Structures are given as C-alpha cells and as structure tokens.
Coordinates of C-alpha atoms and ligand atoms in Angstrom, one line a residue:
X85 CA -50.1 -19.9 2.8
X86 CA -52.2 -18.7 5.7
X87 CA -52.9 -21.3 8.4
X88 CA -56.5 -22.5 8.6
X89 CA -57.4 -22.8 12.3
X90 CA -61.0 -23.5 11.7
X91 CA -60.3 -27.1 10.9
X92 CA -59.8 -29.9 13.5
X93 CA -56.1 -30.1 12.4
X94 CA -54.7 -26.6 11.7
X95 CA -52.8 -26.6 8.4
X96 CA -51.6 -24.6 5.5
X97 CA -51.7 -27.5 3.1
X98 CA -55.4 -27.4 2.1
X99 CA -56.0 -30.6 4.0
X100 CA -59.8 -30.4 3.5
X101 CA -59.2 -31.0 -0.2
X102 CA -57.8 -34.4 0.4
X103 CA -60.6 -36.2 2.4
X104 CA -58.8 -39.5 2.6
X105 CA -55.7 -38.0 4.1
X106 CA -57.7 -35.7 6.4
X107 CA -59.6 -38.8 7.7
X108 CA -56.4 -40.7 8.3
X109 CA -54.9 -37.8 10.2
X110 CA -58.1 -37.3 12.2
X111 CA -57.9 -41.0 13.2
X112 CA -54.3 -40.6 14.3
X113 CA -55.0 -37.4 16.2
X114 CA -56.8 -38.9 19.3
X115 CA -54.0 -41.5 19.5
X116 CA -51.5 -38.7 19.5
X117 CA -53.4 -36.9 22.3
X118 CA -53.5 -40.2 24.3
X119 CA -49.8 -40.4 23.9
X120 CA -49.3 -36.8 24.9
X121 CA -51.4 -37.2 28.1
X122 CA -49.4 -40.3 29.0
X123 CA -45.9 -39.1 28.0
X124 CA -46.1 -35.3 27.9
X125 CA -45.2 -33.2 30.9
X126 CA -46.4 -35.0 34.0
X127 CA -48.4 -33.0 36.4
X128 CA -49.1 -30.0 34.2
X129 CA -51.6 -31.1 31.7
X130 CA -54.4 -28.9 33.2
X131 CA -52.3 -25.8 33.8
X132 CA -52.4 -22.6 31.7
X133 CA -49.0 -22.1 30.1
X134 CA -47.9 -19.0 28.2
X135 CA -47.0 -20.6 24.9
X136 CA -46.4 -19.5 21.3
X137 CA -48.4 -21.0 18.6
X138 CA -47.6 -20.8 14.9
X139 CA -50.1 -18.6 13.1
X140 CA -48.3 -18.2 9.8
X141 CA -45.1 -19.4 8.2
X142 CA -43.6 -16.0 7.2
X143 CA -40.5 -15.2 9.1
X144 CA -42.0 -12.0 10.6
X145 CA -44.7 -12.5 13.1
X146 CA -45.3 -16.2 12.6
X147 CA -46.1 -16.7 16.3
X148 CA -48.8 -15.7 18.6
X149 CA -48.5 -15.9 22.4
X150 CA -51.1 -16.7 25.0
X151 CA -52.2 -19.0 27.8
X152 CA -52.9 -22.6 26.6
X153 CA -53.5 -25.9 28.4
X154 CA -51.0 -28.1 26.7
X155 CA -53.5 -30.8 25.5
X156 CA -55.4 -28.0 23.8
X157 CA -52.3 -26.8 21.9
X158 CA -53.1 -26.5 18.2
X159 CA -50.7 -28.9 16.7
X160 CA -50.9 -28.8 13.0
X161 CA -49.2 -29.0 9.6
X162 CA -47.2 -26.1 8.4
X163 CA -44.9 -26.0 5.4
X164 CA -43.0 -23.0 4.1
X165 CA -44.4 -21.7 0.8
X166 CA -43.2 -23.5 -2.3
X167 CA -40.2 -22.0 -4.0
X168 CA -41.0 -21.2 -7.6
X169 CA -39.3 -23.5 -10.1
X170 CA -37.3 -25.3 -7.4
X171 CA -34.8 -27.8 -8.6
X172 CA -32.9 -30.8 -7.2
X173 CA -29.7 -29.1 -6.3
X174 CA -27.2 -32.0 -5.9
X175 CA -26.6 -35.6 -6.8
X176 CA -27.4 -37.5 -10.0
X177 CA -30.6 -35.5 -10.6
X178 CA -29.1 -32.1 -10.2
X179 CA -30.9 -29.6 -12.3
X180 CA -34.1 -31.6 -12.7
X181 CA -37.4 -30.2 -11.3
X182 CA -37.8 -30.9 -7.5
X183 CA -40.2 -33.8 -6.9
X184 CA -43.7 -33.2 -5.5
X185 CA -44.2 -36.9 -5.2
X186 CA -41.9 -39.6 -3.9
X187 CA -39.9 -41.2 -6.8
X188 CA -40.8 -44.9 -6.6
X189 CA -37.2 -46.1 -6.5
X190 CA -36.3 -43.8 -3.6
X191 CA -39.4 -44.7 -1.5
X192 CA -37.7 -46.9 1.1
X193 CA -34.7 -44.5 1.6
X194 CA -37.0 -41.5 2.1
X195 CA -39.3 -43.4 4.3
X196 CA -36.4 -44.4 6.5
X197 CA -35.0 -40.9 6.8
X198 CA -38.5 -39.5 7.7
X199 CA -39.2 -42.2 10.2
X200 CA -35.8 -41.8 11.8
X201 CA -36.2 -38.0 12.1
X202 CA -39.8 -38.3 13.2
X203 CA -39.0 -40.8 16.0
X204 CA -36.6 -38.3 17.7
X205 CA -39.4 -35.8 18.2
X206 CA -41.7 -37.7 20.6
X207 CA -38.6 -39.3 22.1
X208 CA -37.4 -36.0 23.6
X209 CA -40.8 -35.3 25.0
X210 CA -40.6 -38.7 26.8
X211 CA -37.1 -38.0 28.0
X212 CA -38.3 -34.7 29.6
X213 CA -41.6 -36.1 30.9
X214 CA -40.8 -35.5 34.6
X215 CA -38.7 -32.4 34.4
X216 CA -41.5 -29.9 35.1
X217 CA -41.7 -31.1 38.7
X218 CA -38.2 -29.7 39.5
X219 CA -38.3 -26.5 37.4
X220 CA -35.8 -23.8 38.6
X221 CA -38.3 -21.1 37.7
X222 CA -41.6 -20.4 35.9
X223 CA -39.7 -18.9 33.1
X224 CA -37.7 -22.2 32.6
X225 CA -40.8 -24.3 33.1
X226 CA -42.5 -22.4 30.3
X227 CA -39.5 -22.8 28.0
X228 CA -39.4 -26.6 28.7
X229 CA -43.1 -26.8 27.7
X230 CA -42.6 -24.7 24.6
X231 CA -39.9 -27.0 23.5
X232 CA -42.1 -30.0 24.3
X233 CA -45.2 -28.9 22.4
X234 CA -43.0 -28.0 19.4
X235 CA -41.4 -31.4 19.4
X236 CA -44.9 -32.7 19.3
X237 CA -45.6 -30.5 16.3
X238 CA -42.4 -31.8 14.6
X239 CA -43.9 -35.3 15.0
X240 CA -47.0 -34.0 13.2
X241 CA -44.8 -32.6 10.4
X242 CA -43.2 -36.0 9.8
X243 CA -46.5 -38.0 10.2
X244 CA -48.1 -35.7 7.6
X245 CA -45.4 -36.6 5.1
X246 CA -45.7 -40.3 5.9
X247 CA -49.5 -40.4 5.6
X248 CA -49.7 -38.2 2.5
X249 CA -46.9 -39.8 0.5
X250 CA -46.3 -43.4 1.8
X251 CA -49.8 -44.9 1.8
X252 CA -50.4 -47.8 4.1
X253 CA -46.8 -48.1 5.0
X254 CA -46.8 -44.5 6.1
X255 CA -49.9 -45.0 8.2
X256 CA -48.3 -47.9 9.9
X257 CA -45.1 -46.0 10.6
X258 CA -47.2 -43.1 12.0
X259 CA -48.7 -45.6 14.5
X260 CA -45.3 -46.9 15.4
X261 CA -44.2 -43.4 16.4
X262 CA -46.7 -43.5 19.3
X263 CA -45.8 -47.0 20.3
X264 CA -42.0 -46.9 20.8
X265 CA -40.9 -45.3 24.1
X266 CA -37.6 -43.7 25.0
X267 CA -35.4 -46.0 27.1
X268 CA -37.9 -48.9 26.8
X269 CA -36.1 -52.3 26.8
X270 CA -38.5 -53.9 24.3
X271 CA -39.5 -51.1 22.0
X272 CA -37.0 -48.3 22.4
X273 CA -36.7 -45.2 20.2
X274 CA -34.6 -45.7 17.1
X275 CA -31.5 -43.7 18.0
X276 CA -29.2 -44.1 21.0
X277 CA -29.1 -40.6 22.4
X278 CA -32.9 -40.5 22.4
X279 CA -33.0 -43.5 24.8
X280 CA -30.8 -41.8 27.4
X281 CA -32.4 -40.3 30.5
X282 CA -32.8 -36.5 30.9
X283 CA -33.0 -36.7 34.7
X284 CA -32.2 -33.1 35.7
X285 CA -32.1 -29.6 34.3
X286 CA -28.4 -29.5 33.7
X287 CA -28.9 -32.4 31.4
X288 CA -31.9 -30.8 29.8
X289 CA -30.0 -27.6 28.9
X290 CA -27.1 -29.6 27.4
X291 CA -29.6 -31.7 25.5
X292 CA -31.4 -28.6 24.1
X293 CA -28.0 -27.0 23.2
X294 CA -26.3 -30.1 21.8
X295 CA -28.9 -32.7 20.8
X296 CA -31.4 -30.3 19.5
X297 CA -28.5 -28.9 17.5
X298 CA -28.1 -32.3 15.9
X299 CA -31.7 -31.8 15.0
X300 CA -30.8 -28.5 13.4
X301 CA -28.1 -30.2 11.2
X302 CA -30.3 -33.1 10.2
X303 CA -33.2 -30.9 9.4
X304 CA -31.0 -28.5 7.5
X305 CA -29.6 -31.3 5.3
X306 CA -33.2 -32.7 4.8
X307 CA -34.3 -29.1 3.9
X308 CA -32.0 -29.5 0.9
X309 CA -33.9 -32.5 -0.3
X310 CA -35.1 -32.9 -3.9
X311 CA -38.3 -34.2 -2.4
X312 CA -39.9 -30.8 -2.0
X313 CA -42.6 -31.5 0.7
X314 CA -39.8 -32.8 3.0
X315 CA -37.7 -29.7 2.2
X316 CA -40.6 -27.3 3.0
X317 CA -41.5 -29.2 6.2
X318 CA -38.0 -29.1 7.5
X319 CA -37.6 -25.4 6.7
X320 CA -40.4 -24.5 9.0
X321 CA -39.2 -26.9 11.7
X322 CA -35.9 -25.1 11.7
X323 CA -37.7 -21.8 12.5
X324 CA -39.0 -23.5 15.7
X325 CA -35.8 -25.3 16.4
X326 CA -33.9 -22.0 16.9
X327 CA -35.8 -21.4 20.1
X328 CA -34.8 -24.8 21.5
X329 CA -31.1 -24.0 20.9
X330 CA -31.6 -20.6 22.6
X331 CA -33.1 -22.3 25.6
X332 CA -30.2 -24.7 25.9
X333 CA -27.4 -22.2 25.3
X334 CA -28.8 -19.5 27.6
X335 CA -29.7 -22.1 30.2
X336 CA -26.0 -23.2 30.5
X337 CA -24.8 -19.6 30.3
X338 CA -27.0 -18.7 33.2
X339 CA -25.7 -21.6 35.2
X340 CA -22.2 -20.6 34.5
X341 CA -22.9 -17.0 35.6
X342 CA -24.2 -18.3 39.0
X343 CA -21.2 -20.6 39.4
X344 CA -18.9 -17.6 38.8
X345 CA -20.8 -15.6 41.4
X346 CA -20.3 -18.4 43.9
X347 CA -16.6 -18.7 43.2
X348 CA -16.1 -15.0 43.5
X349 CA -18.0 -14.9 46.8
X350 CA -15.9 -17.6 48.4
X351 CA -12.7 -16.7 46.5
X352 CA -12.2 -20.4 45.6
X353 CA -12.9 -22.8 42.8
X354 CA -12.8 -25.8 45.1
X355 CA -15.8 -27.9 43.8
X356 CA -16.9 -28.9 47.3
X357 CA -17.0 -25.3 48.4
X358 CA -18.8 -24.2 45.2
X359 CA -21.3 -27.0 45.8
X360 CA -21.8 -25.8 49.4
X361 CA -22.8 -22.4 47.9
X362 CA -25.7 -24.1 46.1
X363 CA -24.0 -23.7 42.7
X364 CA -22.8 -26.3 40.2
X365 CA -19.0 -26.6 40.1
X366 CA -17.3 -26.2 36.7
X367 CA -15.7 -29.8 36.6
X368 CA -19.3 -31.2 36.9
X369 CA -20.5 -28.9 34.1
X370 CA -17.6 -30.0 31.9
X371 CA -18.4 -33.7 32.5
X372 CA -22.0 -33.2 31.5
X373 CA -20.8 -31.4 28.4
X374 CA -18.5 -34.3 27.6
X375 CA -21.3 -36.8 28.0
X376 CA -23.9 -35.0 25.9
X377 CA -21.7 -34.0 23.1
X378 CA -20.3 -37.6 22.7
X379 CA -23.7 -39.3 22.6
X380 CA -24.9 -36.7 20.2
X381 CA -21.9 -37.1 17.9
X382 CA -22.9 -40.7 17.6
X383 CA -26.1 -39.6 16.0
X384 CA -24.3 -38.8 12.7
X385 CA -23.4 -42.4 12.2
X386 CA -20.2 -44.1 10.9
X387 CA -17.4 -42.1 9.4
X388 CA -17.8 -44.1 6.2
X389 CA -21.3 -44.7 5.1
X390 CA -22.6 -46.0 1.7
X391 CA -26.2 -45.1 3.0
X392 CA -25.1 -41.5 3.3
X393 CA -23.5 -41.6 -0.1
X394 CA -26.6 -43.1 -1.7
X395 CA -29.0 -40.6 -0.1
X396 CA -26.8 -37.8 -1.5
X397 CA -26.5 -39.3 -5.0
X398 CA -30.2 -39.9 -5.1
X399 CA -30.8 -36.2 -4.2
X400 CA -32.8 -37.0 -1.0
X401 CA -30.4 -35.7 1.7
X402 CA -27.9 -32.9 1.0
X403 CA -25.1 -31.3 2.9
X404 CA -25.5 -28.5 5.4
X405 CA -26.2 -25.4 3.4
X406 CA -25.7 -27.4 0.1
X407 CA -26.7 -24.5 -2.2
X408 CA -24.2 -22.1 -0.6
X409 CA -21.3 -24.4 -1.3
X410 CA -19.1 -23.9 -4.4
X411 CA -18.4 -27.2 -6.0
X412 CA -20.0 -29.5 -8.5
X413 CA -22.7 -30.8 -6.0
X414 CA -22.0 -34.3 -7.3
X415 CA -18.8 -35.1 -5.5
X416 CA -17.9 -38.0 -7.8
X417 CA -14.1 -37.3 -7.5
X418 CA -13.9 -35.2 -4.4
X419 CA -12.3 -36.3 -1.1
X420 CA -12.8 -35.4 2.5
X421 CA -10.5 -35.8 5.5
X422 CA -11.7 -38.4 8.0
X423 CA -10.2 -39.7 11.2
X424 CA -8.9 -43.2 11.4
X425 CA -7.1 -45.5 13.7
X426 CA -3.7 -46.9 13.0
X427 CA -2.6 -49.3 15.7
X428 CA -3.4 -47.1 18.8
X429 CA -3.0 -43.8 17.1
X430 CA -5.6 -41.5 15.7
X431 CA -4.7 -40.3 12.2
X432 CA -6.4 -38.4 9.4
X433 CA -6.8 -39.8 6.0
X434 CA -8.5 -38.8 2.8
X435 CA -11.7 -40.7 1.8
X436 CA -14.1 -40.3 -1.0
X437 CA -16.3 -37.3 -0.1
X438 CA -19.5 -39.1 -0.9
X439 CA -19.0 -41.9 1.6
X440 CA -17.6 -39.4 4.2
X441 CA -20.8 -37.3 4.3
X442 CA -21.7 -38.3 7.8
X443 CA -18.3 -37.2 9.0
X444 CA -18.6 -33.9 7.2
X445 CA -22.0 -33.2 8.8
X446 CA -20.6 -34.1 12.2
X447 CA -17.7 -31.7 11.6
X448 CA -20.1 -28.9 10.6
X449 CA -22.0 -29.6 13.8
X450 CA -18.9 -29.6 16.0
X451 CA -17.8 -26.2 14.5
X452 CA -21.2 -24.8 15.5
X453 CA -20.9 -26.3 19.0
X454 CA -17.4 -24.8 19.4
X455 CA -18.9 -21.3 18.7
X456 CA -21.4 -21.9 21.5
X457 CA -18.6 -23.1 23.9
X458 CA -16.7 -19.9 23.0
X459 CA -19.7 -17.8 24.0
X460 CA -20.0 -19.7 27.3
X461 CA -16.3 -19.1 27.9
X462 CA -17.0 -15.3 27.5
X463 CA -19.4 -15.7 30.4
X464 CA -16.6 -17.4 32.5
X465 CA -14.2 -14.6 31.5
X466 CA -16.7 -11.9 32.5
X467 CA -17.3 -13.8 35.7
X468 CA -13.7 -13.4 36.7
X469 CA -12.4 -16.9 36.4
X470 CA -9.5 -18.3 34.2
X471 CA -11.2 -21.7 33.9
X472 CA -12.7 -22.6 30.5
X473 CA -15.0 -25.2 29.1
X474 CA -13.6 -27.4 26.3
X475 CA -15.2 -29.7 23.7
X476 CA -13.7 -33.1 24.1
X477 CA -11.9 -34.7 21.1
X478 CA -14.5 -36.2 18.8
X479 CA -13.2 -39.7 19.4
X480 CA -14.0 -39.4 23.1
X481 CA -16.6 -41.8 24.5
X482 CA -18.0 -42.8 21.1
X483 CA -20.2 -45.9 20.7
X484 CA -20.6 -45.7 16.9
X485 CA -18.0 -45.8 14.1
X486 CA -14.3 -46.6 14.3
X487 CA -13.8 -45.2 17.8
X488 CA -16.3 -47.6 19.3
X489 CA -13.6 -50.2 19.7
X490 CA -11.2 -47.9 21.7
X491 CA -11.1 -45.7 24.8
X492 CA -10.0 -42.2 24.0
X493 CA -9.3 -39.3 26.5
X494 CA -10.9 -35.9 26.0
X495 CA -7.6 -34.7 24.6
X496 CA -7.5 -37.4 22.0
X497 CA -5.2 -40.0 23.4
X498 CA -6.0 -43.7 22.8
X499 CA -6.0 -45.3 26.3
X500 CA -5.3 -48.7 27.7
X501 CA -8.4 -50.2 29.4
X502 CA -6.8 -49.7 32.9
X503 CA -6.1 -46.0 32.3
X504 CA -9.7 -45.5 31.1
X505 CA -11.1 -47.3 34.2
X506 CA -8.9 -45.1 36.4
X507 CA -9.9 -41.8 34.8
X508 CA -13.3 -42.0 33.3
X509 CA -15.0 -40.6 36.4
X510 CA -12.9 -37.5 35.9
X511 CA -14.4 -37.1 32.4
X512 CA -17.9 -38.3 32.6
X513 CA -20.5 -37.6 35.4
X514 CA -20.2 -40.1 38.2
X515 CA -23.0 -41.3 40.4
X516 CA -21.9 -38.8 42.9
X517 CA -22.1 -36.0 40.4
X518 CA -25.6 -37.1 39.3
X519 CA -26.7 -37.3 43.0
X520 CA -25.3 -33.8 43.7
X521 CA -27.1 -32.3 40.6
X522 CA -30.2 -34.2 41.6
X523 CA -30.0 -32.7 45.1
X524 CA -30.4 -29.2 43.6
X525 CA -33.5 -30.1 41.7
X526 CA -36.1 -28.4 43.9
X527 CA -39.0 -26.6 42.2
X528 CA -39.1 -22.9 42.3
X529 CA -42.5 -21.6 41.1
X530 CA -42.9 -18.1 42.5
X531 CA -42.9 -15.6 39.6
X532 CA -39.5 -13.9 39.2
X533 CA -37.7 -16.3 41.6
X534 CA -34.9 -18.6 40.5
X535 CA -33.1 -21.6 42.0
X536 CA -29.8 -21.0 43.6
X537 CA -27.8 -22.6 40.8
X538 CA -29.1 -20.5 37.8
X539 CA -29.2 -16.8 37.1
X540 CA -32.3 -15.0 35.8
X541 CA -32.4 -14.5 32.1
X542 CA -31.4 -11.2 30.5
X543 CA -35.0 -10.7 29.4
X544 CA -38.4 -12.4 29.5
X545 CA -40.3 -14.1 26.7
X546 CA -42.1 -12.0 24.1
X547 CA -41.1 -8.8 25.9
X548 CA -42.8 -9.8 29.1
X549 CA -41.1 -9.0 32.4
X550 CA -39.0 -11.7 34.0
X551 CA -41.4 -12.0 36.9
X552 CA -44.4 -12.6 34.5
X553 CA -46.5 -15.6 35.5
X554 CA -45.3 -17.8 32.6
X555 CA -47.4 -20.7 33.9
X556 CA -50.4 -20.5 36.3
X557 CA -50.0 -23.4 38.6
X558 CA -52.6 -22.7 41.3
Ligands
FE2_23 FE1 -37.7 -31.3 16.8
FE2_24 FE1 -35.9 -29.3 19.1

C-alpha cells in the first residue's frame, strides 16, 4: 500500500497497470490544474507554503511536511488497505462479500452519491478563494491552504472512483466537477451550503468546524458502504478531514479567548465596547454560529426520505458507525423519533427508521457539534464570563424539510411572520455585523504576529514554533 510518487499521478492503486484509466486521469489532470489556478487561493499560487503531503496511508506517520508551491502539490489517489474478507454490513445484502465493482442495478444511486460528495470538495475551495488576502496570521494562512489542497485531493478521490467504475458517464461527471462554480447563477454547485459565501475568517472557522463536520458524517456513512472502493476512499479522506475540524474548532476557540480578554480589560460585555477593543463581541459570534449550523443541517436533506431508505437497503450508504451499532442492520421494523409540525407546534413522532435515516444522521451530527460548543463554553468559562454559546433548535432557519414552511426561533418556537421580521437580525448576522467583521479583516503576515481578534494557537504545526514562517510571502 505504499504510495508511488514516481508517477505523474501519485497513487497506491497500481494505476500504471490500468493504462486506459491512467490516460483518462492524465487527461483530466491539466484541466484540474487550470481550475486550481483559476479558483484556488488567489494571490498565493507562486508562494512556498509549509504543507503536509500524504506519503502513506497507515495511521502513524502518513504525512510529510515541507515547503510546496500549491500548484505543485502532489494530488493523488490514496485508498486505505483492503480489509480481508470484508462484507456488506447492512441492508438486503448483509453478509454477502463486499463489492469490488459497482452492482449494475445500483449504478445510478452510487453515481449520484459520489458526484454529490465530490462536488462539495472543489466548492469549498472556491468559497475560500479570496480569504488568504486577509489572513490573521501566517499560521492561519497555512492552515487555510492545507485545508484547500486537501479538499482538492478529496475531489481526486471521487474522480478516481467515477473514472474507474462509471465509464463514460464517470468521465463526463469528472468534467462537470470542474465546470460548476460555487454561487454561480447558471451552474452552481449541487448543495445549498456550498453556494454560500465565505467572506471572512469568522465564517471560515465556522465553516471548517460545522460544514466540514457534515463532510465527516457523510464520509463516515459512505465509509460503511458495501461498495468497497468507495469505503476505502472515504476512510482515508476522514484521516485528512480531522485536521479541517481542528482548524475550525481551535480557530473559534482562539477568537473566544481574545473576546474574553477584551471583556475583562474593559470590564464590560457591551458589544460596541468589545468591538472598539478590536475583538468580536459574543452576540455576533452566536449569530454566525446560528447561520452556519442551520445551512449545514439542511445538507442532511428531508426528515423523511425514500432515497435514504433505498441507499441503506441496497447497502450503499450506512449509518454513522454502522458496524458499532447493536441491532439487525436491516431496520425493517425499527422506528426513529423525528420532529413534525402540528398546526404551529413542533412535536416528535415515530417514523419508520429506514425513511428517517437522514434525520438520524443529522441528529448524530448535532450531538457532535454540541460537544464542540461545550468545549468552546469551557473557553468562555476560563475567560471569566458567564455568557455561553448555544446551538439553535434544529428547526431554526431551515430551508429544507418540514421546517422550510415556517419561521422558528433559536429556542424552538414557531413564529408569526411579523415576529420573525422583528427579530431575525438578533439571531442571524445583519449587514452591520458582516461589515464589522469585514472591517477586522486586515492581513497579518509577520511570523508570530496575530490579528487583534484572535489569540495565538497553543502550539505550532508539526512541532514547529508559533513564529515559524509557515508561508514565505516575499
Ligand atoms: Fe473534503
Ligand atoms: Fe474538509
């Protein structure tokens, strides 16, 4: 399973033994690089950045660190080693040998899942295209670029599956991945959250914490797939994803630490006074949290979904940690509690577990987010304030599923239109909030220096000091 770096496309899948596939990927590669130069980090393509590159897939020591110009990054195809005698672990085919090829009857479902996942990867790079210009430090700049190149690699992972297993359709889909653009009116990315803007670093850190975490949950359920190459691709992607979540969580924690410092210094939590100190006030941070979690919750789809049920029954997409769950892994008679609307009240009712799989995955995700919020609240506690961040009710500000038709407050009350209009600026970032956060976005590029609104990290990357030149800009 060692990675062959002598080939044009680094890989651990013996690509050179499949000449047709190798040629197809080598034809796609220059188009990918064109896309990267156009939509990758603007203004930094010729700079040396201290990046990690995958050199093996074993959990210890898979990464190597060094200066790389981003267009020279060795994007490649890395799957975790095959598991001996792996089986389909759920659905109608439970117990059968895992598939090495796509079962004909599941082709379109698998293709849709892979394309939908793959499309999110370049989308986030596009959303973060301009952020480097306003980095709060070289350390953060490097982390942004690390996330970006790895999202690019995730695209490679999905394009490999499409080209190897889906013939001409797969090659066409691979082309489409480079043609859609985040936020474009005519050819947008497939999923809503990936067409939102990431205009500032507060948004970026929430995106990495919350939206990359959706990625973790989607990848984890695809890693359960009976289609073994998909499972092995997703398992290695999850290894990389962990760093993205770290960047997001610690980014917000460091912002909170700075906010607490400011509040202590002025002995006030008055947002205007906190802002005057060059820190971000807690109400604004809460509003950004509300926004990012609600658009990300939409990514899980409708509460009731026959698509989700079918994907499970077919054995192509499992539940989070499927093989650690103790039940029959078929769910024919099982139920699951889902939210519903009765008149203008939110109630809970039982639904068939199979059709409720989207809701279940969303709930698993929210539990994980809550743990992150609890860790942030420890930072606030340590910082000497009684204020806390809260996850809004999952019905808040939703555009997909049953709550699309109603307005719901962060504490879960269904609101009349007028009340929503009166209050939504208290719950979601207003133009003024965006403008304030934007006003803080001034680049800080001296090694070891940080913007006024974010604390230094506890430690550097790869045991390097905090004032290490993580990017060479001159
Ligand atoms: Fe990704
Ligand atoms: Fe990610």
